[in-house]
Short mmCIF file of C-alpha atoms in Angstrom, two decimals:
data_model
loop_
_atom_site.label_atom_id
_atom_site.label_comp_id
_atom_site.label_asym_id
_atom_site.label_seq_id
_atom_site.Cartn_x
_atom_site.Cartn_y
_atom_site.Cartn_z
CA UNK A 1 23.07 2.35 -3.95
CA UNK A 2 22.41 -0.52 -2.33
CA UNK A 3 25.53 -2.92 -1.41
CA UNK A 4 25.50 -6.33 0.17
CA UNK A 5 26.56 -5.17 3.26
CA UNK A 6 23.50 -3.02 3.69
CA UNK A 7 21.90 -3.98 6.67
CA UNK A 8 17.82 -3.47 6.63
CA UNK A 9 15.60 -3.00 9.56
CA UNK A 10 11.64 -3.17 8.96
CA UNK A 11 10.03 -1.64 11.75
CA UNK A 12 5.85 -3.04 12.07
CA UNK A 13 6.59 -6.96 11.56
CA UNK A 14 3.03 -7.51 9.31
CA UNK A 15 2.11 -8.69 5.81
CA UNK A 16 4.48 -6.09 3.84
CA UNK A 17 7.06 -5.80 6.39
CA UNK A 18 7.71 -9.68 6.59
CA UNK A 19 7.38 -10.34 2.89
CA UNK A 20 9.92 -7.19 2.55
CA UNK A 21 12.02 -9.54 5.34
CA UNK A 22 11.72 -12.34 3.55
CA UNK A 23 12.61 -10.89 -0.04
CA UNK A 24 15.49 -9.33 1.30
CA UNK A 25 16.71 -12.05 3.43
CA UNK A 26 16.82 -14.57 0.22
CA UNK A 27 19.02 -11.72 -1.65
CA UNK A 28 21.80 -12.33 1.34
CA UNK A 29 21.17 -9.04 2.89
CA UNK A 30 21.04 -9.16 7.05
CA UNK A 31 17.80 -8.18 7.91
CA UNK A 32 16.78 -7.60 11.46
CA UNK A 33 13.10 -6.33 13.05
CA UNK A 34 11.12 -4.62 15.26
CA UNK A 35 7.16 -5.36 16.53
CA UNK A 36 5.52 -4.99 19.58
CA UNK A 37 4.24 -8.09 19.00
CA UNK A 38 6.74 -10.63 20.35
CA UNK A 39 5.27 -13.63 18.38
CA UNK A 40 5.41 -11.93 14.99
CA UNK A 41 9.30 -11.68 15.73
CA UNK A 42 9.68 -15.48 17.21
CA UNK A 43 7.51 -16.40 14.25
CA UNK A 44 10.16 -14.57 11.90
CA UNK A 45 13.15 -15.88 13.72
CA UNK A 46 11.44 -19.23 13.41
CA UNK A 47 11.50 -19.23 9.67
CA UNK A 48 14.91 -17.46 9.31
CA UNK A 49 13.31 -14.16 7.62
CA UNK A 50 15.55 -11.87 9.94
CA UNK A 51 18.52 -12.51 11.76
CA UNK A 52 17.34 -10.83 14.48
CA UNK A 53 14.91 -8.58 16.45
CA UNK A 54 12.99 -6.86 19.53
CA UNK A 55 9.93 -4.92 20.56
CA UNK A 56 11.80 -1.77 21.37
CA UNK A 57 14.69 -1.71 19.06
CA UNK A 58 17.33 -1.75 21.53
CA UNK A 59 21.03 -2.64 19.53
CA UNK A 60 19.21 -2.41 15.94
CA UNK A 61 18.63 1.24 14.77
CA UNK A 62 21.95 1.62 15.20
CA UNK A 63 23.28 -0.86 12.59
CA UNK A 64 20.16 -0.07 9.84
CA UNK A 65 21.77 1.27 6.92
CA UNK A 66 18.26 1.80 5.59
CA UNK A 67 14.66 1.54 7.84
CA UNK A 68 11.51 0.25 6.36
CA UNK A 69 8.52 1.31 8.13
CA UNK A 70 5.61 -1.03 8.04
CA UNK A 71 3.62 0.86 10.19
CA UNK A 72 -0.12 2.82 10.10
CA UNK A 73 0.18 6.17 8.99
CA UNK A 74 -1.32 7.40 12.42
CA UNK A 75 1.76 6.42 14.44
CA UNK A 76 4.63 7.01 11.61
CA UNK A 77 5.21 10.78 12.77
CA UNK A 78 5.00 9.69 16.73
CA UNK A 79 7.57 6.58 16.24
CA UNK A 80 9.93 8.81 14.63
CA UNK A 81 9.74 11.57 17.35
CA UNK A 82 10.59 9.04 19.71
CA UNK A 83 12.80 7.07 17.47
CA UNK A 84 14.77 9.27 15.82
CA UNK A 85 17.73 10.03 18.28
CA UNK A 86 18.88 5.92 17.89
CA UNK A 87 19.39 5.88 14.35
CA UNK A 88 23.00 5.92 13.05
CA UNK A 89 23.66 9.23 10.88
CA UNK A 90 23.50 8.00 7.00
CA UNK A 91 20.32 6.23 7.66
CA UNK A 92 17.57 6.08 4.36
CA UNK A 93 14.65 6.09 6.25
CA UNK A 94 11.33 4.84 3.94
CA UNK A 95 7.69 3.45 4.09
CA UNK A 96 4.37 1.51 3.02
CA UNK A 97 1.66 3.50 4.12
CA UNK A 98 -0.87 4.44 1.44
CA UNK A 99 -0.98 8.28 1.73
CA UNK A 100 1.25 10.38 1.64
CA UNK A 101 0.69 14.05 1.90
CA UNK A 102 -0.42 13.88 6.16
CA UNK A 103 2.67 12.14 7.10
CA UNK A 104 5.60 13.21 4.67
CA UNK A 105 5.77 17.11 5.00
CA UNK A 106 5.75 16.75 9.20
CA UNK A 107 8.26 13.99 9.39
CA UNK A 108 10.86 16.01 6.78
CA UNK A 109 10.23 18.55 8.75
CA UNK A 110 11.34 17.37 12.12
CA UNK A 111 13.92 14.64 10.94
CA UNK A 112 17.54 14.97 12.30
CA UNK A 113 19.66 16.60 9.21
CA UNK A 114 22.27 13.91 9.38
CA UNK A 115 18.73 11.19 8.16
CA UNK A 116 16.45 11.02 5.09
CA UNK A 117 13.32 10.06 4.84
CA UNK A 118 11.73 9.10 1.40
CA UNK A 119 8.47 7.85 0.95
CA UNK A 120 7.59 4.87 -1.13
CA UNK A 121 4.34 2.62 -1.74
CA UNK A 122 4.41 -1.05 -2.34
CA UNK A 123 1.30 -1.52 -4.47
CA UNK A 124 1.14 -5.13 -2.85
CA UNK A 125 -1.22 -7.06 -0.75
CA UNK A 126 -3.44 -9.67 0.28
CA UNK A 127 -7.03 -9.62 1.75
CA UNK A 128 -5.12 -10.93 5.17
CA UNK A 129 -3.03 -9.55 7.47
CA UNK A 130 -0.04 -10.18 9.86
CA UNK A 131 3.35 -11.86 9.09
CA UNK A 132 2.17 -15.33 9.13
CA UNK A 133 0.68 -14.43 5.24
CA UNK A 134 3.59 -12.57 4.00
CA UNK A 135 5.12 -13.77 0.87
CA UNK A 136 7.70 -12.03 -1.35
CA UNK A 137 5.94 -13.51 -4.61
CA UNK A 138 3.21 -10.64 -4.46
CA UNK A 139 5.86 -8.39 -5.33
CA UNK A 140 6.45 -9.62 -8.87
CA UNK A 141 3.48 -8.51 -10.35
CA UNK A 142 2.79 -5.17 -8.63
CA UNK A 143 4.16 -1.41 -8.97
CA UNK A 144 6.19 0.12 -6.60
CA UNK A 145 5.34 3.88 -6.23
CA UNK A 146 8.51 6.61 -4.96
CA UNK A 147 7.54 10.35 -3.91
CA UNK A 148 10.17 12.16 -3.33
CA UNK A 149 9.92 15.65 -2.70
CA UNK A 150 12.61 18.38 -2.52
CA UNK A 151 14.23 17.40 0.09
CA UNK A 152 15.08 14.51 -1.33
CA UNK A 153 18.75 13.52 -2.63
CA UNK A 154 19.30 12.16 -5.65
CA UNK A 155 21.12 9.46 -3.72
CA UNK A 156 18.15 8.43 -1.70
CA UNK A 157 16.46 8.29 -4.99
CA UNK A 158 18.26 6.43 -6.35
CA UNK A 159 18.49 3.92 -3.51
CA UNK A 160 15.05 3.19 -3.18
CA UNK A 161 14.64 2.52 -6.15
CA UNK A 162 16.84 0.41 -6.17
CA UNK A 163 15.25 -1.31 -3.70
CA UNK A 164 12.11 -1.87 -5.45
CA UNK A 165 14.65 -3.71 -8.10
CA UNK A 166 16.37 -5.74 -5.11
CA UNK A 167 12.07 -6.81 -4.23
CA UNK A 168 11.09 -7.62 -7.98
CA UNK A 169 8.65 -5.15 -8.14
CA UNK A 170 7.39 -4.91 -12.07
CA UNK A 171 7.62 -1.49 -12.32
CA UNK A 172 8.62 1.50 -10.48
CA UNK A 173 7.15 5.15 -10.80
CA UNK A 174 8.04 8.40 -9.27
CA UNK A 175 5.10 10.69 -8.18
CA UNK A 176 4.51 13.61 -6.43
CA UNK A 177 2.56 13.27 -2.95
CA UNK A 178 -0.50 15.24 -4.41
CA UNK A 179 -0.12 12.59 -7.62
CA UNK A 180 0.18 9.80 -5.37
CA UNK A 181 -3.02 10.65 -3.21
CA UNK A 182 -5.22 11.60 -5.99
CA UNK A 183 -4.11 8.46 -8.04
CA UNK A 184 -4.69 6.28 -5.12
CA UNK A 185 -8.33 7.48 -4.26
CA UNK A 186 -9.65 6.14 -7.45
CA UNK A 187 -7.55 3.10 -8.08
CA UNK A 188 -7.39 1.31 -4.24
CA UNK A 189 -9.81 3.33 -1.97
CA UNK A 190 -12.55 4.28 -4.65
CA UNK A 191 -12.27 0.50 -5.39
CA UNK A 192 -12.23 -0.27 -1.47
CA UNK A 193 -15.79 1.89 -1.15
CA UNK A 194 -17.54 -0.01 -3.95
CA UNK A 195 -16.73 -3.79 -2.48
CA UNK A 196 -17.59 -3.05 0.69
CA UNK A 197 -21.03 -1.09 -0.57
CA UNK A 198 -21.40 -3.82 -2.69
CA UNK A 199 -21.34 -6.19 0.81
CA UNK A 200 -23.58 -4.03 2.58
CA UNK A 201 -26.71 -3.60 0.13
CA UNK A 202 -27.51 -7.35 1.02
CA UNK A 203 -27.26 -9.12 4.64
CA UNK A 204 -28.61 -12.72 2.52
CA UNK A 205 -26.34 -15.24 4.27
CA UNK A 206 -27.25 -17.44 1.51
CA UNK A 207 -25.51 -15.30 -1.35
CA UNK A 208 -22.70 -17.84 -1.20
CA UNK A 209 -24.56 -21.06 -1.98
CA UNK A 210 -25.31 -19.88 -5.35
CA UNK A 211 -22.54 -16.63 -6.35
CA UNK A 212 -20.60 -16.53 -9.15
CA UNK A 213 -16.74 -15.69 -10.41
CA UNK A 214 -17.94 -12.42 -10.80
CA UNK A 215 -19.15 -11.60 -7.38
CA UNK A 216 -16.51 -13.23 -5.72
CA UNK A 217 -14.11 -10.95 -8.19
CA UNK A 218 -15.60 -7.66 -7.21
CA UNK A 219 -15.91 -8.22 -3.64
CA UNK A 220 -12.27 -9.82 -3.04
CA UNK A 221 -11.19 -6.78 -1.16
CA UNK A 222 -14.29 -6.34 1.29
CA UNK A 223 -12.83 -8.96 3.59
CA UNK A 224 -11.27 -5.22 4.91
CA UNK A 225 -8.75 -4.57 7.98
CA UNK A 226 -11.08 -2.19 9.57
CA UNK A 227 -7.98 0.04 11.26
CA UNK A 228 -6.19 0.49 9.02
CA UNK A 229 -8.17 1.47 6.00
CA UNK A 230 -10.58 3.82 8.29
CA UNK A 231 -6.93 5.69 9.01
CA UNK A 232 -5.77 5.79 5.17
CA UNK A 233 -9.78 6.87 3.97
CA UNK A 234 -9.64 9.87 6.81
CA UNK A 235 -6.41 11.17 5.90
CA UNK A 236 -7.33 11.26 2.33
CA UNK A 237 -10.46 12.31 2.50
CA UNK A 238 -10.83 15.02 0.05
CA UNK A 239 -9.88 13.21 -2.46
CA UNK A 240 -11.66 10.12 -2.07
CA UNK A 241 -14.98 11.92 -1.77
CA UNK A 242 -14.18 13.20 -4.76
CA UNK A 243 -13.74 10.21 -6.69
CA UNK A 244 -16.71 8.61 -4.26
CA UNK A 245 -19.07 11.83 -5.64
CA UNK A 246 -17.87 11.38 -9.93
CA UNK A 247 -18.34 7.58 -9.25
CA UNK A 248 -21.96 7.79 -7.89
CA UNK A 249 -22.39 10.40 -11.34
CA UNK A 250 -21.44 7.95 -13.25
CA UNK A 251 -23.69 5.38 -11.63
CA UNK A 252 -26.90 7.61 -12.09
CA UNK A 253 -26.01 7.95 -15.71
CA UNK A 254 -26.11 4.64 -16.22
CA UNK A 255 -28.86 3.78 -14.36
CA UNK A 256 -30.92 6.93 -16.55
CA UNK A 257 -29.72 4.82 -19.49
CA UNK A 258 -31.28 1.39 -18.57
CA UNK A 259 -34.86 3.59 -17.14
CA UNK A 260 -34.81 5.31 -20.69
CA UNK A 261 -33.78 2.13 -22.61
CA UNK A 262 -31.09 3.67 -25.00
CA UNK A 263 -29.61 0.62 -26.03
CA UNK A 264 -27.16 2.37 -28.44
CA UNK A 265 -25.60 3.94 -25.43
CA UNK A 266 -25.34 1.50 -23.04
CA UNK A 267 -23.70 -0.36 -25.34
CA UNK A 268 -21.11 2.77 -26.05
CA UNK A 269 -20.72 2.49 -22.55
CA UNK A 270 -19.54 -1.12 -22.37
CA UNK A 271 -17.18 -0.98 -25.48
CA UNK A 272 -15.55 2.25 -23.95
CA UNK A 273 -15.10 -0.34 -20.93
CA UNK A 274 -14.02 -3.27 -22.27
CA UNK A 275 -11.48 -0.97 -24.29
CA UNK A 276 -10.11 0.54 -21.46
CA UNK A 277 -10.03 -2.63 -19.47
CA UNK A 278 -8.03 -4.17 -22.39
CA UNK A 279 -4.69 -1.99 -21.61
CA UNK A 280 -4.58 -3.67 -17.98
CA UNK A 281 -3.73 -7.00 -20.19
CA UNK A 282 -0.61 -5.75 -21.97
#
Protein backbone atom coordinates (compact mmCIF):
# COMPACT_ATOMS: atom_id res chain seq x y z
CA UNK A 1 0.00 0.00 0.00
CA UNK A 2 0.86 3.21 -0.52
CA UNK A 3 2.46 5.25 2.58
CA UNK A 4 3.42 8.88 2.77
CA UNK A 5 6.82 8.24 2.52
CA UNK A 6 6.44 6.71 -0.91
CA UNK A 7 8.50 8.50 -3.13
CA UNK A 8 7.09 8.61 -6.99
CA UNK A 9 9.08 9.10 -10.08
CA UNK A 10 7.11 9.74 -13.50
CA UNK A 11 9.34 9.09 -16.21
CA UNK A 12 7.97 11.14 -19.87
CA UNK A 13 7.19 14.70 -18.19
CA UNK A 14 3.78 15.31 -20.64
CA UNK A 15 0.05 15.87 -20.13
CA UNK A 16 -0.56 12.59 -17.86
CA UNK A 17 2.75 12.44 -16.35
CA UNK A 18 2.60 16.13 -14.99
CA UNK A 19 -1.03 16.06 -13.97
CA UNK A 20 0.01 12.55 -12.19
CA UNK A 21 2.99 15.09 -10.65
CA UNK A 22 0.83 17.47 -9.75
CA UNK A 23 -1.97 15.19 -8.09
CA UNK A 24 0.51 13.53 -6.19
CA UNK A 25 2.52 16.41 -5.17
CA UNK A 26 -0.77 18.16 -3.50
CA UNK A 27 -1.32 14.69 -1.48
CA UNK A 28 2.34 15.47 0.26
CA UNK A 29 4.02 12.71 -1.51
CA UNK A 30 7.81 13.71 -2.94
CA UNK A 31 7.60 13.44 -6.42
CA UNK A 32 10.60 13.76 -8.62
CA UNK A 33 10.96 13.43 -12.79
CA UNK A 34 12.55 12.53 -15.69
CA UNK A 35 12.22 14.11 -19.59
CA UNK A 36 14.52 14.63 -22.16
CA UNK A 37 13.08 17.70 -22.49
CA UNK A 38 14.85 20.06 -20.08
CA UNK A 39 12.08 22.77 -20.17
CA UNK A 40 9.24 20.40 -19.31
CA UNK A 41 11.33 19.72 -16.01
CA UNK A 42 12.28 23.64 -15.33
CA UNK A 43 8.65 24.25 -16.18
CA UNK A 44 7.68 21.60 -13.38
CA UNK A 45 10.23 22.78 -10.92
CA UNK A 46 8.86 26.22 -11.69
CA UNK A 47 5.43 25.44 -10.44
CA UNK A 48 6.55 23.13 -7.56
CA UNK A 49 4.89 19.84 -9.20
CA UNK A 50 8.15 17.76 -8.35
CA UNK A 51 10.79 18.31 -6.06
CA UNK A 52 13.13 17.42 -8.37
CA UNK A 53 14.43 16.03 -11.72
CA UNK A 54 16.83 15.29 -14.85
CA UNK A 55 16.98 14.09 -18.42
CA UNK A 56 18.85 10.94 -17.62
CA UNK A 57 17.74 9.96 -14.22
CA UNK A 58 20.95 10.12 -12.57
CA UNK A 59 20.28 10.00 -8.32
CA UNK A 60 16.35 9.31 -8.91
CA UNK A 61 15.58 5.62 -9.84
CA UNK A 62 17.21 4.85 -7.00
CA UNK A 63 14.90 6.50 -4.41
CA UNK A 64 11.38 5.64 -6.58
CA UNK A 65 9.44 3.50 -4.45
CA UNK A 66 7.04 3.24 -7.37
CA UNK A 67 7.82 4.50 -11.36
CA UNK A 68 5.16 5.92 -13.52
CA UNK A 69 5.89 5.71 -17.08
CA UNK A 70 4.45 8.39 -19.23
CA UNK A 71 6.00 7.31 -22.16
CA UNK A 72 4.88 5.97 -26.00
CA UNK A 73 4.43 2.46 -26.09
CA UNK A 74 7.25 2.20 -28.83
CA UNK A 75 10.06 3.11 -26.42
CA UNK A 76 8.55 1.52 -22.99
CA UNK A 77 10.36 -1.98 -23.63
CA UNK A 78 13.80 -0.07 -24.85
CA UNK A 79 13.81 2.44 -21.67
CA UNK A 80 13.46 -0.40 -19.44
CA UNK A 81 16.31 -2.48 -21.09
CA UNK A 82 18.43 0.33 -20.51
CA UNK A 83 16.85 1.44 -17.34
CA UNK A 84 16.34 -1.33 -15.46
CA UNK A 85 19.77 -2.01 -13.67
CA UNK A 86 19.22 1.71 -11.61
CA UNK A 87 16.13 0.94 -10.00
CA UNK A 88 16.20 0.08 -6.26
CA UNK A 89 14.90 -3.67 -5.66
CA UNK A 90 11.09 -3.26 -4.31
CA UNK A 91 10.33 -0.93 -7.08
CA UNK A 92 6.28 -1.05 -8.53
CA UNK A 93 6.99 -0.23 -11.83
CA UNK A 94 3.51 1.01 -13.90
CA UNK A 95 2.16 2.93 -17.00
CA UNK A 96 -0.28 5.09 -19.32
CA UNK A 97 0.07 3.80 -22.60
CA UNK A 98 -3.17 2.72 -24.27
CA UNK A 99 -2.38 -0.92 -25.29
CA UNK A 100 -1.38 -3.30 -23.65
CA UNK A 101 -0.82 -6.70 -25.03
CA UNK A 102 2.71 -5.49 -27.38
CA UNK A 103 4.42 -4.09 -24.45
CA UNK A 104 3.36 -6.06 -21.20
CA UNK A 105 4.28 -9.80 -21.98
CA UNK A 106 8.11 -8.57 -23.26
CA UNK A 107 8.77 -6.24 -20.42
CA UNK A 108 7.56 -9.13 -17.62
CA UNK A 109 9.53 -11.09 -19.37
CA UNK A 110 12.87 -9.41 -19.17
CA UNK A 111 12.30 -7.41 -15.83
CA UNK A 112 14.88 -7.99 -12.99
CA UNK A 113 13.01 -10.53 -10.39
CA UNK A 114 13.70 -8.29 -7.47
CA UNK A 115 10.93 -5.38 -9.76
CA UNK A 116 7.27 -5.50 -10.85
CA UNK A 117 5.79 -4.16 -13.46
CA UNK A 118 1.91 -3.70 -13.62
CA UNK A 119 0.16 -2.10 -16.22
CA UNK A 120 -2.50 0.49 -15.73
CA UNK A 121 -4.53 3.03 -18.06
CA UNK A 122 -5.58 6.44 -17.02
CA UNK A 123 -8.71 6.93 -19.11
CA UNK A 124 -7.80 10.77 -19.01
CA UNK A 125 -6.96 13.43 -21.45
CA UNK A 126 -7.17 16.51 -23.27
CA UNK A 127 -7.06 17.31 -27.07
CA UNK A 128 -3.42 18.99 -26.12
CA UNK A 129 -0.35 17.82 -25.21
CA UNK A 130 2.82 18.48 -23.09
CA UNK A 131 3.07 19.42 -19.34
CA UNK A 132 2.19 22.96 -19.71
CA UNK A 133 -1.81 21.51 -20.04
CA UNK A 134 -1.66 19.01 -17.35
CA UNK A 135 -4.18 19.30 -14.68
CA UNK A 136 -5.08 16.76 -11.96
CA UNK A 137 -8.92 17.79 -12.23
CA UNK A 138 -9.34 15.46 -15.41
CA UNK A 139 -8.89 12.70 -13.17
CA UNK A 140 -12.13 13.07 -11.23
CA UNK A 141 -14.39 12.13 -13.73
CA UNK A 142 -12.56 9.36 -15.63
CA UNK A 143 -11.85 5.45 -15.06
CA UNK A 144 -8.73 4.16 -14.27
CA UNK A 145 -8.14 0.73 -15.98
CA UNK A 146 -5.46 -2.12 -14.04
CA UNK A 147 -4.29 -5.38 -16.06
CA UNK A 148 -2.57 -7.40 -14.20
CA UNK A 149 -1.58 -10.60 -15.38
CA UNK A 150 -0.07 -13.62 -13.53
CA UNK A 151 2.77 -12.37 -12.67
CA UNK A 152 1.34 -10.00 -10.81
CA UNK A 153 1.30 -9.87 -6.79
CA UNK A 154 -1.50 -9.26 -5.03
CA UNK A 155 0.54 -6.53 -3.39
CA UNK A 156 1.21 -4.67 -6.56
CA UNK A 157 -2.44 -4.96 -7.04
CA UNK A 158 -3.34 -3.72 -4.55
CA UNK A 159 -0.98 -0.73 -4.71
CA UNK A 160 -2.00 0.56 -7.83
CA UNK A 161 -4.99 0.66 -7.12
CA UNK A 162 -4.53 2.36 -4.64
CA UNK A 163 -3.05 4.78 -6.53
CA UNK A 164 -5.86 5.43 -8.74
CA UNK A 165 -7.67 6.28 -5.16
CA UNK A 166 -4.59 8.59 -4.10
CA UNK A 167 -5.45 10.45 -8.12
CA UNK A 168 -9.38 10.61 -7.66
CA UNK A 169 -10.04 8.56 -10.38
CA UNK A 170 -14.07 7.70 -10.34
CA UNK A 171 -13.74 4.31 -10.78
CA UNK A 172 -11.26 1.65 -11.08
CA UNK A 173 -11.55 -1.72 -13.11
CA UNK A 174 -9.36 -4.68 -13.47
CA UNK A 175 -9.06 -6.22 -17.02
CA UNK A 176 -7.23 -8.59 -18.75
CA UNK A 177 -4.75 -7.24 -21.59
CA UNK A 178 -6.90 -8.99 -24.37
CA UNK A 179 -10.11 -7.15 -22.43
CA UNK A 180 -8.32 -4.03 -22.28
CA UNK A 181 -7.34 -3.92 -26.10
CA UNK A 182 -10.54 -5.08 -27.44
CA UNK A 183 -12.50 -2.64 -25.10
CA UNK A 184 -10.32 0.16 -26.10
CA UNK A 185 -10.63 -0.27 -30.00
CA UNK A 186 -14.24 0.56 -29.91
CA UNK A 187 -14.52 3.05 -27.11
CA UNK A 188 -11.16 5.55 -27.81
CA UNK A 189 -9.63 4.43 -31.20
CA UNK A 190 -12.94 3.38 -33.09
CA UNK A 191 -14.06 6.84 -31.78
CA UNK A 192 -10.54 8.39 -32.83
CA UNK A 193 -11.19 6.91 -36.68
CA UNK A 194 -14.67 8.42 -37.00
CA UNK A 195 -13.56 12.26 -35.91
CA UNK A 196 -10.83 12.33 -37.88
CA UNK A 197 -12.93 10.70 -41.07
CA UNK A 198 -15.40 12.95 -40.15
CA UNK A 199 -12.49 15.96 -40.71
CA UNK A 200 -11.33 14.58 -43.81
CA UNK A 201 -14.64 14.13 -46.01
CA UNK A 202 -14.64 18.06 -46.23
CA UNK A 203 -11.46 20.49 -46.77
CA UNK A 204 -14.41 23.72 -46.58
CA UNK A 205 -12.35 26.18 -44.51
CA UNK A 206 -15.54 27.87 -44.00
CA UNK A 207 -17.27 24.95 -41.93
CA UNK A 208 -16.50 27.01 -38.84
CA UNK A 209 -18.33 30.25 -39.62
CA UNK A 210 -21.55 28.52 -39.49
CA UNK A 211 -21.03 24.75 -37.30
CA UNK A 212 -22.92 23.77 -34.64
CA UNK A 213 -22.60 22.12 -30.85
CA UNK A 214 -22.92 19.06 -32.53
CA UNK A 215 -20.07 19.16 -34.92
CA UNK A 216 -17.83 20.68 -32.66
CA UNK A 217 -18.94 17.61 -30.14
CA UNK A 218 -18.09 14.85 -32.54
CA UNK A 219 -14.98 16.18 -33.84
CA UNK A 220 -13.37 17.30 -30.33
CA UNK A 221 -10.81 14.59 -30.58
CA UNK A 222 -9.58 15.14 -34.32
CA UNK A 223 -7.31 17.92 -33.15
CA UNK A 224 -5.01 14.35 -32.92
CA UNK A 225 -1.18 13.97 -31.72
CA UNK A 226 -0.20 12.36 -34.88
CA UNK A 227 2.77 10.08 -33.04
CA UNK A 228 1.40 8.92 -30.77
CA UNK A 229 -1.94 7.65 -31.84
CA UNK A 230 -0.35 6.21 -35.30
CA UNK A 231 1.87 4.00 -32.55
CA UNK A 232 -1.25 2.93 -30.28
CA UNK A 233 -3.62 2.24 -33.83
CA UNK A 234 -0.51 -0.08 -35.24
CA UNK A 235 -0.03 -2.02 -32.25
CA UNK A 236 -3.65 -2.71 -31.98
CA UNK A 237 -4.44 -3.21 -35.15
CA UNK A 238 -6.45 -6.29 -35.29
CA UNK A 239 -8.70 -5.21 -33.22
CA UNK A 240 -9.41 -1.87 -34.33
CA UNK A 241 -10.04 -3.04 -37.88
CA UNK A 242 -12.34 -5.02 -36.45
CA UNK A 243 -14.39 -2.59 -34.79
CA UNK A 244 -13.42 -0.10 -37.97
CA UNK A 245 -15.07 -3.14 -40.40
CA UNK A 246 -18.68 -3.78 -37.82
CA UNK A 247 -18.76 0.12 -37.66
CA UNK A 248 -18.75 0.74 -41.49
CA UNK A 249 -21.73 -2.43 -41.33
CA UNK A 250 -23.50 -0.60 -39.33
CA UNK A 251 -23.17 2.56 -41.37
CA UNK A 252 -24.41 0.79 -44.67
CA UNK A 253 -27.39 -0.43 -42.76
CA UNK A 254 -28.37 2.69 -41.98
CA UNK A 255 -27.75 4.32 -44.93
CA UNK A 256 -30.04 1.13 -46.81
CA UNK A 257 -32.64 2.38 -44.31
CA UNK A 258 -32.84 6.12 -45.31
CA UNK A 259 -32.46 4.83 -49.54
CA UNK A 260 -35.48 2.42 -48.73
CA UNK A 261 -37.34 4.95 -46.49
CA UNK A 262 -38.39 2.56 -43.57
CA UNK A 263 -39.26 5.07 -41.22
CA UNK A 264 -40.37 2.51 -38.57
CA UNK A 265 -36.81 1.38 -38.42
CA UNK A 266 -34.86 4.19 -38.42
CA UNK A 267 -36.67 5.26 -35.78
CA UNK A 268 -35.97 1.70 -33.83
CA UNK A 269 -32.63 2.63 -34.53
CA UNK A 270 -32.57 5.98 -32.72
CA UNK A 271 -34.58 4.84 -29.58
CA UNK A 272 -32.14 1.79 -29.25
CA UNK A 273 -29.55 4.85 -29.25
CA UNK A 274 -30.83 7.24 -27.21
CA UNK A 275 -31.48 4.22 -24.70
CA UNK A 276 -28.15 3.14 -24.66
CA UNK A 277 -26.74 6.61 -24.55
CA UNK A 278 -28.95 7.18 -21.44
CA UNK A 279 -26.75 4.73 -19.07
CA UNK A 280 -23.59 7.09 -19.77
CA UNK A 281 -25.82 9.72 -17.57
CA UNK A 282 -26.18 7.68 -14.39
Amino acid sequence: MISQDTQFCIVGLGLLGGSYAQALKLKGYKVTAIDINADSIQYALDKGWIDDGNSDGTNLLENADCIVLGLYPNIVVDWIIENQDKIKSGCIITDVTGVKRGIVPEIQSILRGDLEFIASHPMAGREVSGVTYSDPSIFKPANFIITPTDKNSEQAISFISDLSSTLEFNRTTTLSLQQHDEMIAFLSQLTHVIAVSLMNTNDNTHLVEYTGDSFRDLTRIAKINENLWSELFIMNKDFLLKEIDDFLDEMKRFRDTLEKEDVEEMKRLFIQSTKRRKLFDK
